[in-house]
PDB file of C-alpha atoms and ligand atoms in Angstrom:
ATOM      1  CA  MET A   1      92.140 113.750 154.737  1.00  0.00           C
ATOM      2  CA  LEU A   2      89.265 114.747 157.028  1.00  0.00           C
ATOM      3  CA  THR A   3      87.211 111.986 158.591  1.00  0.00           C
ATOM      4  CA  ILE A   4      83.472 111.741 157.957  1.00  0.00           C
ATOM      5  CA  GLU A   5      82.910 112.680 161.599  1.00  0.00           C
ATOM      6  CA  ALA A   6      85.028 115.810 161.175  1.00  0.00           C
ATOM      7  CA  ILE A   7      83.072 116.811 158.076  1.00  0.00           C
ATOM      8  CA  GLU A   8      79.762 116.286 159.892  1.00  0.00           C
ATOM      9  CA  ARG A   9      80.902 118.399 162.845  1.00  0.00           C
ATOM     10  CA  ILE A  10      81.929 121.233 160.540  1.00  0.00           C
ATOM     11  CA  LYS A  11      78.564 121.043 158.741  1.00  0.00           C
ATOM     12  CA  ALA A  12      76.775 121.152 162.111  1.00  0.00           C
ATOM     13  CA  LEU A  13      78.717 124.282 163.004  1.00  0.00           C
ATOM     14  CA  ALA A  14      77.744 125.914 159.698  1.00  0.00           C
ATOM     15  CA  ALA A  15      74.091 125.114 160.396  1.00  0.00           C
ATOM     16  CA  ALA A  16      74.209 126.405 163.995  1.00  0.00           C
ATOM     17  CA  ARG A  17      72.761 129.728 165.105  1.00  0.00           C
ATOM     18  CA  GLY A  18      74.975 132.682 164.072  1.00  0.00           C
ATOM     19  CA  PRO A  19      76.736 135.010 163.924  1.00  0.00           C
ATOM     20  CA  LEU A  20      79.625 132.623 163.316  1.00  0.00           C
ATOM     21  CA  LEU A  21      83.159 133.729 164.211  1.00  0.00           C
ATOM     22  CA  VAL A  22      86.127 131.894 162.692  1.00  0.00           C
ATOM     23  CA  ALA A  23      89.317 132.662 164.663  1.00  0.00           C
ATOM     24  CA  SER A  24      92.596 131.191 163.535  1.00  0.00           C
ATOM     25  CA  ASP A  25      96.204 131.192 164.534  1.00  0.00           C
ATOM     26  CA  LEU A  26      98.665 131.921 161.722  1.00  0.00           C
ATOM     27  CA  ASP A  27     102.075 130.159 161.864  1.00  0.00           C
ATOM     28  CA  GLY A  28     101.749 126.396 161.987  1.00  0.00           C
ATOM     29  CA  THR A  29      97.994 126.602 161.361  1.00  0.00           C
ATOM     30  CA  LEU A  30      97.439 128.635 158.184  1.00  0.00           C
ATOM     31  CA  ALA A  31     101.122 128.941 157.190  1.00  0.00           C
ATOM     32  CA  PRO A  32     103.323 125.822 157.265  1.00  0.00           C
ATOM     33  CA  ILE A  33     106.319 126.009 159.621  1.00  0.00           C
ATOM     34  CA  VAL A  34     109.568 126.779 157.776  1.00  0.00           C
ATOM     35  CA  ALA A  35     113.144 127.262 158.948  1.00  0.00           C
ATOM     36  CA  ASN A  36     113.260 131.025 158.331  1.00  0.00           C
ATOM     37  CA  ALA A  37     110.459 132.989 159.985  1.00  0.00           C
ATOM     38  CA  SER A  38     110.631 135.628 157.245  1.00  0.00           C
ATOM     39  CA  GLU A  39     109.953 133.000 154.572  1.00  0.00           C
ATOM     40  CA  ALA A  40     106.681 131.690 156.017  1.00  0.00           C
ATOM     41  CA  ARG A  41     103.716 132.165 153.678  1.00  0.00           C
ATOM     42  CA  VAL A  42      99.993 131.504 153.781  1.00  0.00           C
ATOM     43  CA  PRO A  43      99.199 129.496 150.629  1.00  0.00           C
ATOM     44  CA  PRO A  44      97.026 131.345 148.072  1.00  0.00           C
ATOM     45  CA  GLY A  45      94.306 128.669 148.408  1.00  0.00           C
ATOM     46  CA  THR A  46      94.048 129.381 152.143  1.00  0.00           C
ATOM     47  CA  LEU A  47      93.786 133.136 151.565  1.00  0.00           C
ATOM     48  CA  ALA A  48      91.060 132.489 148.987  1.00  0.00           C
ATOM     49  CA  VAL A  49      88.994 130.337 151.341  1.00  0.00           C
ATOM     50  CA  LEU A  50      89.276 132.905 154.171  1.00  0.00           C
ATOM     51  CA  ASP A  51      87.982 135.486 151.713  1.00  0.00           C
ATOM     52  CA  ARG A  52      85.016 133.257 150.817  1.00  0.00           C
ATOM     53  CA  ILE A  53      84.162 132.493 154.451  1.00  0.00           C
ATOM     54  CA  ALA A  54      84.325 136.226 155.279  1.00  0.00           C
ATOM     55  CA  GLN A  55      81.288 136.705 153.007  1.00  0.00           C
ATOM     56  CA  LYS A  56      79.144 134.724 155.448  1.00  0.00           C
ATOM     57  CA  ALA A  57      80.983 134.844 158.797  1.00  0.00           C
ATOM     58  CA  LYS A  58      83.298 137.042 160.821  1.00  0.00           C
ATOM     59  CA  VAL A  59      86.907 135.950 160.336  1.00  0.00           C
ATOM     60  CA  ALA A  60      89.893 136.884 162.512  1.00  0.00           C
ATOM     61  CA  VAL A  61      93.534 135.864 162.585  1.00  0.00           C
ATOM     62  CA  ILE A  62      95.013 135.981 166.099  1.00  0.00           C
ATOM     63  CA  THR A  63      98.775 135.630 165.931  1.00  0.00           C
ATOM     64  CA  GLY A  64     102.113 136.175 167.610  1.00  0.00           C
ATOM     65  CA  ARG A  65     103.316 138.021 164.506  1.00  0.00           C
ATOM     66  CA  ASP A  66     103.122 141.773 164.824  1.00  0.00           C
ATOM     67  CA  LEU A  67     100.169 143.494 163.241  1.00  0.00           C
ATOM     68  CA  ASN A  68     101.933 144.818 160.134  1.00  0.00           C
ATOM     69  CA  THR A  69     103.611 141.505 159.360  1.00  0.00           C
ATOM     70  CA  ALA A  70     100.374 139.584 159.902  1.00  0.00           C
ATOM     71  CA  ARG A  71      98.503 141.994 157.623  1.00  0.00           C
ATOM     72  CA  ARG A  72     101.128 141.424 154.926  1.00  0.00           C
ATOM     73  CA  MET A  73     100.821 137.660 155.357  1.00  0.00           C
ATOM     74  CA  VAL A  74      97.001 137.765 155.312  1.00  0.00           C
ATOM     75  CA  PRO A  75      96.078 140.484 152.814  1.00  0.00           C
ATOM     76  CA  VAL A  76      92.354 139.717 152.890  1.00  0.00           C
ATOM     77  CA  GLU A  77      90.157 142.749 153.433  1.00  0.00           C
ATOM     78  CA  GLY A  78      87.340 141.048 155.329  1.00  0.00           C
ATOM     79  CA  VAL A  79      89.673 139.438 157.867  1.00  0.00           C
ATOM     80  CA  ASP A  80      90.418 141.134 161.208  1.00  0.00           C
ATOM     81  CA  VAL A  81      93.898 140.709 162.601  1.00  0.00           C
ATOM     82  CA  VAL A  82      95.079 140.663 166.212  1.00  0.00           C
ATOM     83  CA  GLY A  83      98.876 140.698 166.400  1.00  0.00           C
ATOM     84  CA  SER A  84     101.606 140.326 169.015  1.00  0.00           C
ATOM     85  CA  HIS A  85      99.759 137.587 170.960  1.00  0.00           C
ATOM     86  CA  GLY A  86      96.809 139.895 171.661  1.00  0.00           C
ATOM     87  CA  LEU A  87      98.668 143.183 172.217  1.00  0.00           C
ATOM     88  CA  GLU A  88      97.943 144.810 168.848  1.00  0.00           C
ATOM     89  CA  ALA A  89      94.551 144.766 167.146  1.00  0.00           C
ATOM     90  CA  SER A  90      93.441 146.054 163.756  1.00  0.00           C
ATOM     91  CA  PHE A  91      90.346 147.489 165.461  1.00  0.00           C
ATOM     92  CA  ASP A  92      89.774 149.554 168.607  1.00  0.00           C
ATOM     93  CA  ASP A  93      88.995 147.598 171.699  1.00  0.00           C
ATOM     94  CA  PRO A  94      89.669 148.791 175.235  1.00  0.00           C
ATOM     95  CA  LEU A  95      90.096 145.186 176.396  1.00  0.00           C
ATOM     96  CA  ILE A  96      93.413 145.018 174.582  1.00  0.00           C
ATOM     97  CA  PRO A  97      95.772 147.333 176.464  1.00  0.00           C
ATOM     98  CA  GLY A  98      98.140 149.890 174.950  1.00  0.00           C
ATOM     99  CA  VAL A  99     101.863 149.728 175.581  1.00  0.00           C
ATOM    100  CA  ASN A 100     104.414 152.529 176.153  1.00  0.00           C
ATOM    101  CA  ARG A 101     106.385 151.943 172.966  1.00  0.00           C
ATOM    102  CA  VAL A 102     109.410 154.136 173.833  1.00  0.00           C
ATOM    103  CA  ALA A 103     110.198 152.483 177.173  1.00  0.00           C
ATOM    104  CA  LEU A 104     109.415 149.086 175.692  1.00  0.00           C
ATOM    105  CA  SER A 105     111.744 149.599 172.759  1.00  0.00           C
ATOM    106  CA  ALA A 106     114.644 150.506 175.101  1.00  0.00           C
ATOM    107  CA  ALA A 107     113.991 147.463 177.302  1.00  0.00           C
ATOM    108  CA  LEU A 108     113.848 145.118 174.302  1.00  0.00           C
ATOM    109  CA  GLU A 109     117.080 146.607 172.954  1.00  0.00           C
ATOM    110  CA  GLN A 110     118.733 145.896 176.317  1.00  0.00           C
ATOM    111  CA  VAL A 111     117.545 142.271 176.220  1.00  0.00           C
ATOM    112  CA  GLU A 112     118.764 141.847 172.661  1.00  0.00           C
ATOM    113  CA  GLN A 113     122.249 143.068 173.633  1.00  0.00           C
ATOM    114  CA  GLN A 114     122.220 140.741 176.651  1.00  0.00           C
ATOM    115  CA  VAL A 115     121.491 137.797 174.342  1.00  0.00           C
ATOM    116  CA  ILE A 116     123.950 138.751 171.608  1.00  0.00           C
ATOM    117  CA  THR A 117     126.725 138.969 174.229  1.00  0.00           C
ATOM    118  CA  ALA A 118     125.841 135.634 175.882  1.00  0.00           C
ATOM    119  CA  VAL A 119     124.983 133.688 172.702  1.00  0.00           C
ATOM    120  CA  PRO A 120     127.142 135.046 169.877  1.00  0.00           C
ATOM    121  CA  SER A 121     125.930 132.602 167.229  1.00  0.00           C
ATOM    122  CA  SER A 122     124.951 133.398 163.665  1.00  0.00           C
ATOM    123  CA  PHE A 123     122.473 130.477 163.842  1.00  0.00           C
ATOM    124  CA  LEU A 124     120.356 132.343 166.374  1.00  0.00           C
ATOM    125  CA  HIS A 125     117.728 134.336 164.507  1.00  0.00           C
ATOM    126  CA  ILE A 126     116.509 137.455 166.278  1.00  0.00           C
ATOM    127  CA  GLU A 127     113.123 138.662 165.085  1.00  0.00           C
ATOM    128  CA  ARG A 128     112.481 142.184 166.332  1.00  0.00           C
ATOM    129  CA  LYS A 129     108.753 142.855 166.220  1.00  0.00           C
ATOM    130  CA  ALA A 130     106.569 145.877 167.001  1.00  0.00           C
ATOM    131  CA  VAL A 131     106.191 145.184 170.733  1.00  0.00           C
ATOM    132  CA  SER A 132     108.294 142.080 171.343  1.00  0.00           C
ATOM    133  CA  THR A 133     111.416 140.214 170.290  1.00  0.00           C
ATOM    134  CA  ALA A 134     111.536 136.551 169.308  1.00  0.00           C
ATOM    135  CA  PHE A 135     114.757 134.556 169.604  1.00  0.00           C
ATOM    136  CA  HIS A 136     114.568 131.593 167.211  1.00  0.00           C
ATOM    137  CA  PHE A 137     116.812 128.538 167.705  1.00  0.00           C
ATOM    138  CA  ARG A 138     115.254 126.280 165.018  1.00  0.00           C
ATOM    139  CA  LYS A 139     118.507 126.271 163.031  1.00  0.00           C
ATOM    140  CA  ALA A 140     120.591 125.278 166.074  1.00  0.00           C
ATOM    141  CA  PRO A 141     118.530 123.525 168.790  1.00  0.00           C
ATOM    142  CA  ASP A 142     121.658 123.330 171.004  1.00  0.00           C
ATOM    143  CA  LEU A 143     121.361 127.058 171.561  1.00  0.00           C
ATOM    144  CA  GLU A 144     118.191 126.634 173.628  1.00  0.00           C
ATOM    145  CA  GLY A 145     120.044 126.139 176.949  1.00  0.00           C
ATOM    146  CA  PRO A 146     122.396 129.123 176.621  1.00  0.00           C
ATOM    147  CA  LEU A 147     119.488 131.223 175.335  1.00  0.00           C
ATOM    148  CA  ARG A 148     117.306 130.325 178.328  1.00  0.00           C
ATOM    149  CA  ARG A 149     120.137 131.269 180.660  1.00  0.00           C
ATOM    150  CA  ALA A 150     120.646 134.589 178.869  1.00  0.00           C
ATOM    151  CA  LEU A 151     116.933 135.362 179.253  1.00  0.00           C
ATOM    152  CA  ALA A 152     116.661 134.205 182.872  1.00  0.00           C
ATOM    153  CA  THR A 153     116.617 137.807 184.119  1.00  0.00           C
ATOM    154  CA  LEU A 154     114.535 140.342 182.273  1.00  0.00           C
ATOM    155  CA  PRO A 155     113.952 144.069 182.821  1.00  0.00           C
ATOM    156  CA  GLU A 156     110.839 144.917 184.843  1.00  0.00           C
ATOM    157  CA  GLY A 157     107.639 144.797 182.849  1.00  0.00           C
ATOM    158  CA  LEU A 158     108.810 142.126 180.419  1.00  0.00           C
ATOM    159  CA  ARG A 159     108.105 138.424 180.432  1.00  0.00           C
ATOM    160  CA  LEU A 160     109.157 135.328 178.558  1.00  0.00           C
ATOM    161  CA  ARG A 161     106.908 133.075 176.508  1.00  0.00           C
ATOM    162  CA  GLU A 162     107.704 129.886 174.657  1.00  0.00           C
ATOM    163  CA  GLY A 163     106.722 128.715 171.212  1.00  0.00           C
ATOM    164  CA  LYS A 164     107.942 126.280 168.611  1.00  0.00           C
ATOM    165  CA  MET A 165     111.755 126.505 168.749  1.00  0.00           C
ATOM    166  CA  VAL A 166     111.450 130.084 169.903  1.00  0.00           C
ATOM    167  CA  LEU A 167     111.701 132.076 173.122  1.00  0.00           C
ATOM    168  CA  GLU A 168     110.024 135.432 173.010  1.00  0.00           C
ATOM    169  CA  VAL A 169     110.243 138.490 175.263  1.00  0.00           C
ATOM    170  CA  LEU A 170     107.141 140.643 175.432  1.00  0.00           C
ATOM    171  CA  PRO A 171     105.342 143.104 177.728  1.00  0.00           C
ATOM    172  CA  ASN A 172     103.923 141.593 180.873  1.00  0.00           C
ATOM    173  CA  ALA A 173     100.455 142.960 180.100  1.00  0.00           C
ATOM    174  CA  ASN A 174      97.119 141.426 180.955  1.00  0.00           C
ATOM    175  CA  ALA A 175      96.558 140.339 177.389  1.00  0.00           C
ATOM    176  CA  GLY A 176      96.880 137.226 175.310  1.00  0.00           C
ATOM    177  CA  LYS A 177      95.122 135.351 172.588  1.00  0.00           C
ATOM    178  CA  GLY A 178      92.387 134.245 175.007  1.00  0.00           C
ATOM    179  CA  VAL A 179      91.590 137.844 175.990  1.00  0.00           C
ATOM    180  CA  ALA A 180      91.611 138.826 172.311  1.00  0.00           C
ATOM    181  CA  LEU A 181      89.218 136.044 171.385  1.00  0.00           C
ATOM    182  CA  THR A 182      86.808 137.010 174.183  1.00  0.00           C
ATOM    183  CA  ALA A 183      86.898 140.603 172.896  1.00  0.00           C
ATOM    184  CA  LEU A 184      86.089 139.431 169.376  1.00  0.00           C
ATOM    185  CA  ILE A 185      83.223 137.216 170.551  1.00  0.00           C
ATOM    186  CA  ARG A 186      81.737 140.229 172.316  1.00  0.00           C
ATOM    187  CA  ARG A 187      82.436 142.564 169.403  1.00  0.00           C
ATOM    188  CA  TYR A 188      80.592 140.354 166.923  1.00  0.00           C
ATOM    189  CA  ARG A 189      78.006 138.967 169.379  1.00  0.00           C
ATOM    190  CA  ALA A 190      79.090 135.573 168.088  1.00  0.00           C
ATOM    191  CA  LYS A 191      76.837 132.628 168.855  1.00  0.00           C
ATOM    192  CA  SER A 192      78.970 130.016 167.124  1.00  0.00           C
ATOM    193  CA  LEU A 193      82.711 129.713 166.926  1.00  0.00           C
ATOM    194  CA  LEU A 194      85.415 127.861 165.029  1.00  0.00           C
ATOM    195  CA  VAL A 195      88.905 128.173 166.525  1.00  0.00           C
ATOM    196  CA  LEU A 196      92.056 126.773 164.912  1.00  0.00           C
ATOM    197  CA  GLY A 197      95.461 126.618 166.589  1.00  0.00           C
ATOM    198  CA  ASP A 198      98.650 124.606 166.996  1.00  0.00           C
ATOM    199  CA  ASP A 199     100.883 126.204 169.611  1.00  0.00           C
ATOM    200  CA  ALA A 200     101.156 126.988 173.327  1.00  0.00           C
ATOM    201  CA  THR A 201      99.570 130.462 173.055  1.00  0.00           C
ATOM    202  CA  ASP A 202      96.591 128.978 171.211  1.00  0.00           C
ATOM    203  CA  VAL A 203      95.670 127.003 174.322  1.00  0.00           C
ATOM    204  CA  ALA A 204      94.392 130.291 175.810  1.00  0.00           C
ATOM    205  CA  MET A 205      92.116 130.730 172.771  1.00  0.00           C
ATOM    206  CA  PHE A 206      90.766 127.211 173.177  1.00  0.00           C
ATOM    207  CA  GLU A 207      90.121 127.819 176.881  1.00  0.00           C
ATOM    208  CA  SER A 208      88.333 131.133 176.217  1.00  0.00           C
ATOM    209  CA  ALA A 209      86.180 129.435 173.584  1.00  0.00           C
ATOM    210  CA  LEU A 210      85.235 126.674 176.018  1.00  0.00           C
ATOM    211  CA  GLU A 211      84.367 129.239 178.665  1.00  0.00           C
ATOM    212  CA  ALA A 212      82.114 131.045 176.156  1.00  0.00           C
ATOM    213  CA  SER A 213      80.455 127.725 175.420  1.00  0.00           C
ATOM    214  CA  ARG A 214      79.893 126.988 179.124  1.00  0.00           C
ATOM    215  CA  LYS A 215      78.755 130.469 180.173  1.00  0.00           C
ATOM    216  CA  ASP A 216      76.878 131.690 177.111  1.00  0.00           C
ATOM    217  CA  GLY A 217      76.013 128.504 175.251  1.00  0.00           C
ATOM    218  CA  LEU A 218      78.068 129.207 172.118  1.00  0.00           C
ATOM    219  CA  HIS A 219      78.333 126.335 169.658  1.00  0.00           C
ATOM    220  CA  VAL A 220      82.110 125.805 169.620  1.00  0.00           C
ATOM    221  CA  LEU A 221      84.376 123.684 167.434  1.00  0.00           C
ATOM    222  CA  LEU A 222      88.097 123.579 168.271  1.00  0.00           C
ATOM    223  CA  VAL A 223      90.492 122.379 165.583  1.00  0.00           C
ATOM    224  CA  GLY A 224      93.991 121.480 166.755  1.00  0.00           C
ATOM    225  CA  VAL A 225      96.719 121.343 164.161  1.00  0.00           C
ATOM    226  CA  ALA A 226      99.123 118.673 165.379  1.00  0.00           C
ATOM    227  CA  GLY A 227     101.963 116.764 163.816  1.00  0.00           C
ATOM    228  CA  GLY A 228     105.298 116.033 165.415  1.00  0.00           C
ATOM    229  CA  ARG A 229     106.737 116.484 168.860  1.00  0.00           C
ATOM    230  CA  GLU A 230     106.509 120.284 168.805  1.00  0.00           C
ATOM    231  CA  THR A 231     102.737 120.134 169.360  1.00  0.00           C
ATOM    232  CA  PRO A 232     101.852 121.009 172.982  1.00  0.00           C
ATOM    233  CA  PRO A 233      99.811 118.062 174.390  1.00  0.00           C
ATOM    234  CA  ARG A 234      97.160 120.481 175.694  1.00  0.00           C
ATOM    235  CA  ILE A 235      96.232 121.459 172.114  1.00  0.00           C
ATOM    236  CA  VAL A 236      95.371 117.837 171.333  1.00  0.00           C
ATOM    237  CA  GLU A 237      93.603 117.324 174.688  1.00  0.00           C
ATOM    238  CA  LEU A 238      91.289 120.305 174.200  1.00  0.00           C
ATOM    239  CA  ALA A 239      90.635 119.969 170.462  1.00  0.00           C
ATOM    240  CA  ASP A 240      87.353 118.546 169.146  1.00  0.00           C
ATOM    241  CA  LEU A 241      89.082 117.724 165.871  1.00  0.00           C
ATOM    242  CA  VAL A 242      92.775 117.102 165.367  1.00  0.00           C
ATOM    243  CA  VAL A 243      94.262 117.598 161.911  1.00  0.00           C
ATOM    244  CA  ASN A 244      97.844 116.869 160.992  1.00  0.00           C
ATOM    245  CA  SER A 245      98.992 119.873 158.991  1.00  0.00           C
ATOM    246  CA  PRO A 246      98.049 123.327 157.709  1.00  0.00           C
ATOM    247  CA  ALA A 247      96.998 121.524 154.496  1.00  0.00           C
ATOM    248  CA  GLU A 248      94.376 119.607 156.512  1.00  0.00           C
ATOM    249  CA  ALA A 249      93.365 122.804 158.305  1.00  0.00           C
ATOM    250  CA  LEU A 250      92.723 124.215 154.833  1.00  0.00           C
ATOM    251  CA  GLU A 251      90.519 121.185 154.092  1.00  0.00           C
ATOM    252  CA  ALA A 252      88.502 121.984 157.214  1.00  0.00           C
ATOM    253  CA  LEU A 253      88.102 125.595 156.094  1.00  0.00           C
ATOM    254  CA  GLU A 254      87.107 124.452 152.565  1.00  0.00           C
ATOM    255  CA  THR A 255      84.493 122.164 154.116  1.00  0.00           C
ATOM    256  CA  LEU A 256      83.133 125.047 156.164  1.00  0.00           C
ATOM    257  CA  ALA A 257      83.023 127.360 153.120  1.00  0.00           C
ATOM    258  CA  ARG A 258      81.071 124.789 151.118  1.00  0.00           C
ATOM    259  CA  ALA A 259      78.684 124.195 154.021  1.00  0.00           C
ATOM    260  CA  LEU A 260      78.100 127.951 154.237  1.00  0.00           C
ATOM    261  CA  GLY A 261      77.387 128.006 150.505  1.00  0.00           C
ATOM    262  CA  VAL A 262      80.268 130.277 149.489  1.00  0.00           C
TER     263      VAL A 262
HETATM  264  O1  LIG B 301     100.793 132.826 166.894  1.00  0.00           O
HETATM  265  P1  LIG B 301     101.422 132.337 165.636  1.00  0.00           P
HETATM  266  O2  LIG B 301     100.761 132.860 164.402  1.00  0.00           O
HETATM  267  O3  LIG B 301     101.537 130.830 165.609  1.00  0.00           O
HETATM  268  O4  LIG B 301     102.909 132.917 165.648  1.00  0.00           O
HETATM  269  C1  LIG B 301     103.861 132.351 166.565  1.00  0.00           C
HETATM  270  C2  LIG B 301     105.262 132.665 166.101  1.00  0.00           C
HETATM  271  O5  LIG B 301     105.337 132.225 164.737  1.00  0.00           O
HETATM  272  C3  LIG B 301     106.557 132.454 164.036  1.00  0.00           C
HETATM  273  O6  LIG B 301     107.541 131.534 164.486  1.00  0.00           O
HETATM  274  C4  LIG B 301     107.192 130.185 164.198  1.00  0.00           C
HETATM  275  O7  LIG B 301     107.086 130.027 162.763  1.00  0.00           O
HETATM  276  C5  LIG B 301     108.336 130.198 162.049  1.00  0.00           C
HETATM  277  C6  LIG B 301     108.031 130.125 160.555  1.00  0.00           C
HETATM  278  O8  LIG B 301     107.470 128.901 160.207  1.00  0.00           O
HETATM  279  C7  LIG B 301     109.330 129.128 162.512  1.00  0.00           C
HETATM  280  O9  LIG B 301     110.576 129.285 161.828  1.00  0.00           O
HETATM  281  C8  LIG B 301     109.541 129.275 164.042  1.00  0.00           C
HETATM  282  O10 LIG B 301     110.372 128.235 164.501  1.00  0.00           O
HETATM  283  C9  LIG B 301     108.201 129.217 164.775  1.00  0.00           C
HETATM  284  O11 LIG B 301     108.360 129.480 166.154  1.00  0.00           O
HETATM  285  C10 LIG B 301     106.991 133.890 164.165  1.00  0.00           C
HETATM  286  O12 LIG B 301     108.285 134.047 163.634  1.00  0.00           O
HETATM  287  C11 LIG B 301     106.917 134.418 165.590  1.00  0.00           C
HETATM  288  O13 LIG B 301     107.128 135.818 165.569  1.00  0.00           O
HETATM  289  C12 LIG B 301     105.528 134.159 166.144  1.00  0.00           C
HETATM  290  O14 LIG B 301     105.445 134.623 167.495  1.00  0.00           O
END
């Protein structure tokens, strides 16, 4: 349950000068973490509250899922989506670079074969996405070491990133959730900002939000979704409010919707 202080801070955000931008991570923040990535769902109540908030504020989901998957998981018309950790956006913005899909696809295929050969386990789940590949070891944590070794050398132009029980290979582009958030702030001329996140890549969003607060005076509220040892400490350090689950993140969004009068 949200504390009285948390509720007051959300009300203060709703009363602050707009436009208000609400930017949220997806997995672990809106959708509870589950063992199979393909079975993760955003609860209907969360979709409904995003829809309500979108009547009064700009709403964006910034996720590591690829754009099509994220759109399927968040089928709310008024919500913008940035997928693939900032590499794919549902709107045009030159700040988010394009990627040569043909060369990328070949390089990712090569990495996948490299991993399958080195870690031939049916417990390793390989999630091939539009511009990246995620190697999930949630069902067999012991695979992390062999997986790291298999991914120690990557083709040029690719890099590794870490998430919750996942190692992901993606283009080494100058992009990320922080860059995406800055682009959205500029796009909507946002003057106030709610950011929700739970994972390592969300730290970049938090940092971009804090920079916008310092440089341009935005009223910023950072909500960290924690709970368990998978939470990166930096999320908790930077957050103004820490909630313990996507269910509590939903409570925060409900509070905001009510404060906005929708
Ligand atoms: O940026 P996000 O929206 O948080 O997406 C990050 C990754 O989320 C998904 O993986 C995570 O959630 C899975 C489902 O709950 C879970 O099984 C897995 O262990 C987590 O790492 C998604 O599958 C990835 O593609 C995203 O990059």
